mmCIF file of C-alpha atoms in Angstrom:
data_model
loop_
_atom_site.group_PDB
_atom_site.id
_atom_site.type_symbol
_atom_site.label_atom_id
_atom_site.label_comp_id
_atom_site.label_asym_id
_atom_site.label_seq_id
_atom_site.Cartn_x
_atom_site.Cartn_y
_atom_site.Cartn_z
ATOM 1 C CA MET A 1 0.000 0.000 0.000
ATOM 2 C CA GLU A 2 2.881 2.364 0.810
ATOM 3 C CA LYS A 3 4.342 1.915 -2.674
ATOM 4 C CA ARG A 4 0.996 2.756 -4.305
ATOM 5 C CA SER A 5 0.525 5.910 -2.211
ATOM 6 C CA ASN A 6 4.073 7.038 -3.056
ATOM 7 C CA TRP A 7 3.331 6.559 -6.773
ATOM 8 C CA PHE A 8 0.073 8.534 -6.446
ATOM 9 C CA ARG A 9 1.858 11.307 -4.579
ATOM 10 C CA ARG A 10 4.776 11.452 -7.039
ATOM 11 C CA LYS A 11 2.662 11.301 -10.200
ATOM 12 C CA LEU A 12 -0.349 13.445 -9.251
ATOM 13 C CA VAL A 13 -0.260 15.235 -5.918
ATOM 14 C CA ASP A 14 3.273 16.663 -6.022
ATOM 15 C CA PRO A 15 3.036 18.004 -9.617
ATOM 16 C CA LEU A 16 -0.285 19.734 -8.882
ATOM 17 C CA PHE A 17 0.948 21.267 -5.627
ATOM 18 C CA ASN A 18 4.140 22.366 -7.387
ATOM 19 C CA LEU A 19 1.972 24.328 -9.816
ATOM 20 C CA LEU A 20 0.361 26.070 -6.843
ATOM 21 C CA LYS A 21 3.802 26.885 -5.456
ATOM 22 C CA GLN A 22 4.689 28.429 -8.819
ATOM 23 C CA GLY A 23 1.745 30.804 -8.555
ATOM 24 C CA VAL A 24 -1.116 29.092 -10.374
ATOM 25 C CA GLU A 25 -4.363 30.258 -8.775
ATOM 26 C CA PRO A 26 -6.239 27.530 -6.875
ATOM 27 C CA SER A 27 -9.471 28.197 -8.793
ATOM 28 C CA ARG A 28 -7.693 27.945 -12.188
ATOM 29 C CA LEU A 29 -5.931 24.743 -11.167
ATOM 30 C CA ALA A 30 -9.196 23.291 -9.848
ATOM 31 C CA LEU A 31 -10.860 24.092 -13.182
ATOM 32 C CA ALA A 32 -8.011 22.388 -15.064
ATOM 33 C CA VAL A 33 -8.270 19.307 -12.839
ATOM 34 C CA SER A 34 -12.065 19.075 -13.044
ATOM 35 C CA LEU A 35 -12.161 19.408 -16.833
ATOM 36 C CA GLY A 36 -9.218 17.047 -17.360
ATOM 37 C CA PHE A 37 -10.911 14.491 -15.130
ATOM 38 C CA THR A 38 -14.352 14.847 -16.718
ATOM 39 C CA LEU A 39 -12.982 14.616 -20.258
ATOM 40 C CA ALA A 40 -11.141 11.398 -19.362
ATOM 41 C CA PHE A 41 -14.308 9.328 -19.608
ATOM 42 C CA PHE A 42 -15.753 10.975 -22.738
ATOM 43 C CA PRO A 43 -17.068 7.939 -24.653
ATOM 44 C CA VAL A 44 -15.203 8.420 -27.935
ATOM 45 C CA PHE A 45 -11.830 6.713 -28.084
ATOM 46 C CA GLY A 46 -9.119 9.000 -29.431
ATOM 47 C CA ALA A 47 -10.977 12.278 -28.927
ATOM 48 C CA HIS A 48 -9.504 13.140 -25.535
ATOM 49 C CA SER A 49 -6.406 15.014 -26.635
ATOM 50 C CA LEU A 50 -8.382 17.261 -28.970
ATOM 51 C CA LEU A 51 -10.982 17.933 -26.286
ATOM 52 C CA CYS A 52 -8.255 18.748 -23.764
ATOM 53 C CA LEU A 53 -6.604 21.112 -26.223
ATOM 54 C CA GLY A 54 -9.994 22.753 -26.780
ATOM 55 C CA VAL A 55 -10.618 23.429 -23.088
ATOM 56 C CA ILE A 56 -7.004 24.538 -22.578
ATOM 57 C CA TRP A 57 -7.414 27.075 -25.364
ATOM 58 C CA ALA A 58 -10.970 28.150 -24.450
ATOM 59 C CA PHE A 59 -10.303 28.656 -20.739
ATOM 60 C CA ARG A 60 -6.560 29.451 -20.901
ATOM 61 C CA LEU A 61 -5.769 26.578 -18.549
ATOM 62 C CA ASN A 62 -2.467 25.049 -17.576
ATOM 63 C CA PRO A 63 -1.847 22.314 -20.179
ATOM 64 C CA GLY A 64 0.262 20.220 -17.830
ATOM 65 C CA ALA A 65 -2.492 20.016 -15.236
ATOM 66 C CA VAL A 66 -5.232 19.193 -17.746
ATOM 67 C CA PHE A 67 -3.244 16.479 -19.520
ATOM 68 C CA LEU A 68 -1.801 15.054 -16.291
ATOM 69 C CA VAL A 69 -5.213 14.491 -14.733
ATOM 70 C CA ASN A 70 -6.772 13.394 -18.028
ATOM 71 C CA ASN A 71 -4.121 10.757 -18.656
ATOM 72 C CA LEU A 72 -4.189 9.432 -15.099
ATOM 73 C CA ALA A 73 -8.005 9.247 -15.113
ATOM 74 C CA TYR A 74 -8.215 7.792 -18.654
ATOM 75 C CA PRO A 75 -8.730 4.192 -17.427
ATOM 76 C CA LEU A 76 -12.154 5.356 -16.210
ATOM 77 C CA LEU A 77 -13.216 5.362 -19.857
ATOM 78 C CA PHE A 78 -12.862 1.581 -19.990
ATOM 79 C CA VAL A 79 -14.878 1.207 -16.796
ATOM 80 C CA LEU A 80 -17.602 3.688 -17.770
ATOM 81 C CA TYR A 81 -17.883 3.087 -21.524
ATOM 82 C CA LEU A 82 -20.530 0.373 -21.419
ATOM 83 C CA PRO A 83 -22.509 2.005 -18.566
ATOM 84 C CA GLN A 84 -22.605 5.245 -20.588
ATOM 85 C CA ILE A 85 -23.901 3.370 -23.622
ATOM 86 C CA ARG A 86 -26.525 1.658 -21.466
ATOM 87 C CA MET A 87 -27.498 4.974 -19.876
ATOM 88 C CA GLY A 88 -27.852 6.484 -23.359
ATOM 89 C CA GLU A 89 -30.083 3.591 -24.388
ATOM 90 C CA TRP A 90 -32.172 4.154 -21.268
ATOM 91 C CA LEU A 91 -32.398 7.928 -21.868
ATOM 92 C CA PHE A 92 -33.551 7.411 -25.457
ATOM 93 C CA ASN A 93 -35.529 4.219 -24.811
ATOM 94 C CA ALA A 94 -33.403 2.558 -27.512
ATOM 95 C CA GLU A 95 -32.756 -1.091 -28.263
ATOM 96 C CA PRO A 96 -29.714 -2.395 -26.365
ATOM 97 C CA PHE A 97 -26.544 -2.505 -28.421
ATOM 98 C CA PRO A 98 -25.194 -6.086 -28.781
ATOM 99 C CA PHE A 99 -21.878 -5.965 -26.986
ATOM 100 C CA SER A 100 -20.322 -9.386 -27.174
ATOM 101 C CA VAL A 101 -17.271 -9.685 -29.409
ATOM 102 C CA GLU A 102 -19.013 -12.328 -31.513
ATOM 103 C CA GLN A 103 -22.061 -10.117 -32.032
ATOM 104 C CA VAL A 104 -19.985 -7.107 -33.058
ATOM 105 C CA VAL A 105 -17.809 -9.184 -35.427
ATOM 106 C CA SER A 106 -20.914 -10.763 -36.923
ATOM 107 C CA LEU A 107 -22.567 -7.377 -37.395
ATOM 108 C CA VAL A 108 -19.456 -5.900 -39.042
ATOM 109 C CA SER A 109 -18.981 -8.998 -41.269
ATOM 110 C CA ASN A 110 -22.594 -9.313 -42.379
ATOM 111 C CA SER A 111 -23.512 -5.668 -42.726
ATOM 112 C CA PRO A 112 -20.732 -3.088 -42.459
ATOM 113 C CA LEU A 113 -23.060 -0.151 -43.097
ATOM 114 C CA GLU A 114 -25.499 -1.358 -40.458
ATOM 115 C CA ALA A 115 -22.575 -1.789 -38.052
ATOM 116 C CA ILE A 116 -21.447 1.810 -38.627
ATOM 117 C CA LYS A 117 -25.000 3.088 -38.117
ATOM 118 C CA THR A 118 -25.452 1.026 -34.949
ATOM 119 C CA LEU A 119 -22.075 2.058 -33.506
ATOM 120 C CA TRP A 120 -22.737 5.690 -34.439
ATOM 121 C CA ASP A 121 -26.125 5.684 -32.750
ATOM 122 C CA ALA A 122 -24.800 3.966 -29.624
ATOM 123 C CA THR A 123 -21.909 6.428 -29.415
ATOM 124 C CA MET A 124 -24.145 9.479 -29.870
ATOM 125 C CA ARG A 125 -26.439 8.276 -27.087
ATOM 126 C CA ALA A 126 -23.389 7.604 -24.884
ATOM 127 C CA ILE A 127 -22.191 11.177 -25.502
ATOM 128 C CA VAL A 128 -25.552 12.475 -24.301
ATOM 129 C CA ALA A 129 -25.263 10.244 -21.215
ATOM 130 C CA TRP A 130 -21.721 11.545 -20.623
ATOM 131 C CA SER A 131 -23.056 15.104 -20.887
ATOM 132 C CA VAL A 132 -25.620 14.394 -18.178
ATOM 133 C CA ILE A 133 -22.922 12.882 -15.951
ATOM 134 C CA ALA A 134 -20.457 15.700 -16.719
ATOM 135 C CA VAL A 135 -22.924 18.380 -15.606
ATOM 136 C CA PHE A 136 -22.639 16.954 -12.090
ATOM 137 C CA THR A 137 -19.076 15.613 -12.142
ATOM 138 C CA ALA A 138 -17.174 18.698 -13.306
ATOM 139 C CA PRO A 139 -18.622 21.140 -10.731
ATOM 140 C CA THR A 140 -18.304 18.601 -7.928
ATOM 141 C CA VAL A 141 -14.645 17.913 -8.698
ATOM 142 C CA TYR A 142 -14.037 21.660 -9.162
ATOM 143 C CA PHE A 143 -15.413 22.665 -5.757
ATOM 144 C CA ILE A 144 -13.651 19.823 -3.945
ATOM 145 C CA MET A 145 -10.306 20.519 -5.596
ATOM 146 C CA ARG A 146 -10.595 24.286 -5.131
ATOM 147 C CA ALA A 147 -11.131 23.743 -1.394
ATOM 148 C CA VAL A 148 -8.121 21.391 -1.254
ATOM 149 C CA PHE A 149 -5.893 23.818 -3.150
ATOM 150 C CA VAL A 150 -6.973 26.851 -1.107
ATOM 151 C CA ARG A 151 -6.292 24.928 2.079
ATOM 152 C CA PHE A 152 -2.857 23.939 0.774
ATOM 153 C CA ILE A 153 -2.044 27.583 -0.044
ATOM 154 C CA LYS A 154 -3.148 28.746 3.420
ATOM 155 C CA LYS A 155 -1.114 26.001 5.070
ATOM 156 C CA ALA A 156 1.943 26.861 2.957
ATOM 157 C CA ASP A 157 1.539 30.578 3.792
ATOM 158 C CA ASN A 158 1.300 29.820 7.503
ATOM 159 C CA THR A 159 4.384 27.616 7.335
ATOM 160 C CA SER A 160 6.395 30.291 5.526
ATOM 161 C CA LEU A 161 5.298 32.933 8.079
ATOM 162 C CA GLN A 162 6.365 30.710 10.965
ATOM 163 C CA ASN A 163 9.710 29.895 9.309
ATOM 164 C CA PRO A 164 10.705 33.073 7.409
ATOM 165 C CA GLY A 165 14.253 31.843 6.839
ATOM 166 C CA LEU A 166 13.089 28.872 4.736
#
């Protein structure tokens, strides 16, 4: 367990807190973290880098923070992909997409155009489901991380006031 917590601290916590030490505002860093995290489980494989670049440009965010969190949270896509498709089917009252490997291979082999249409429809519904989830996830992560970062800044300020020679 100690080894895992050291990895987590080295790969995520320390880089983010180092950005705070360099002067990044807690609210801006929290926004970068929340958007990087939320974009990590967007249900289109390969779209994450472009989406991250878009939010970095649109909100003038720290690229390192956005990509760091996005890449570390990316495995969530594999966990949430099928639930997002199922949620999209539920939202649209659509027929369940056949998700066994044999069914997908059979669909692609027998009717490539039907396979593209079915995959397209399932993906579009999953994007809608992701949007519903993101409306709650991004603000929640933002407010939690902003509180953590503000607390870190206050603690660091108090430490530097108590030890002015450091």
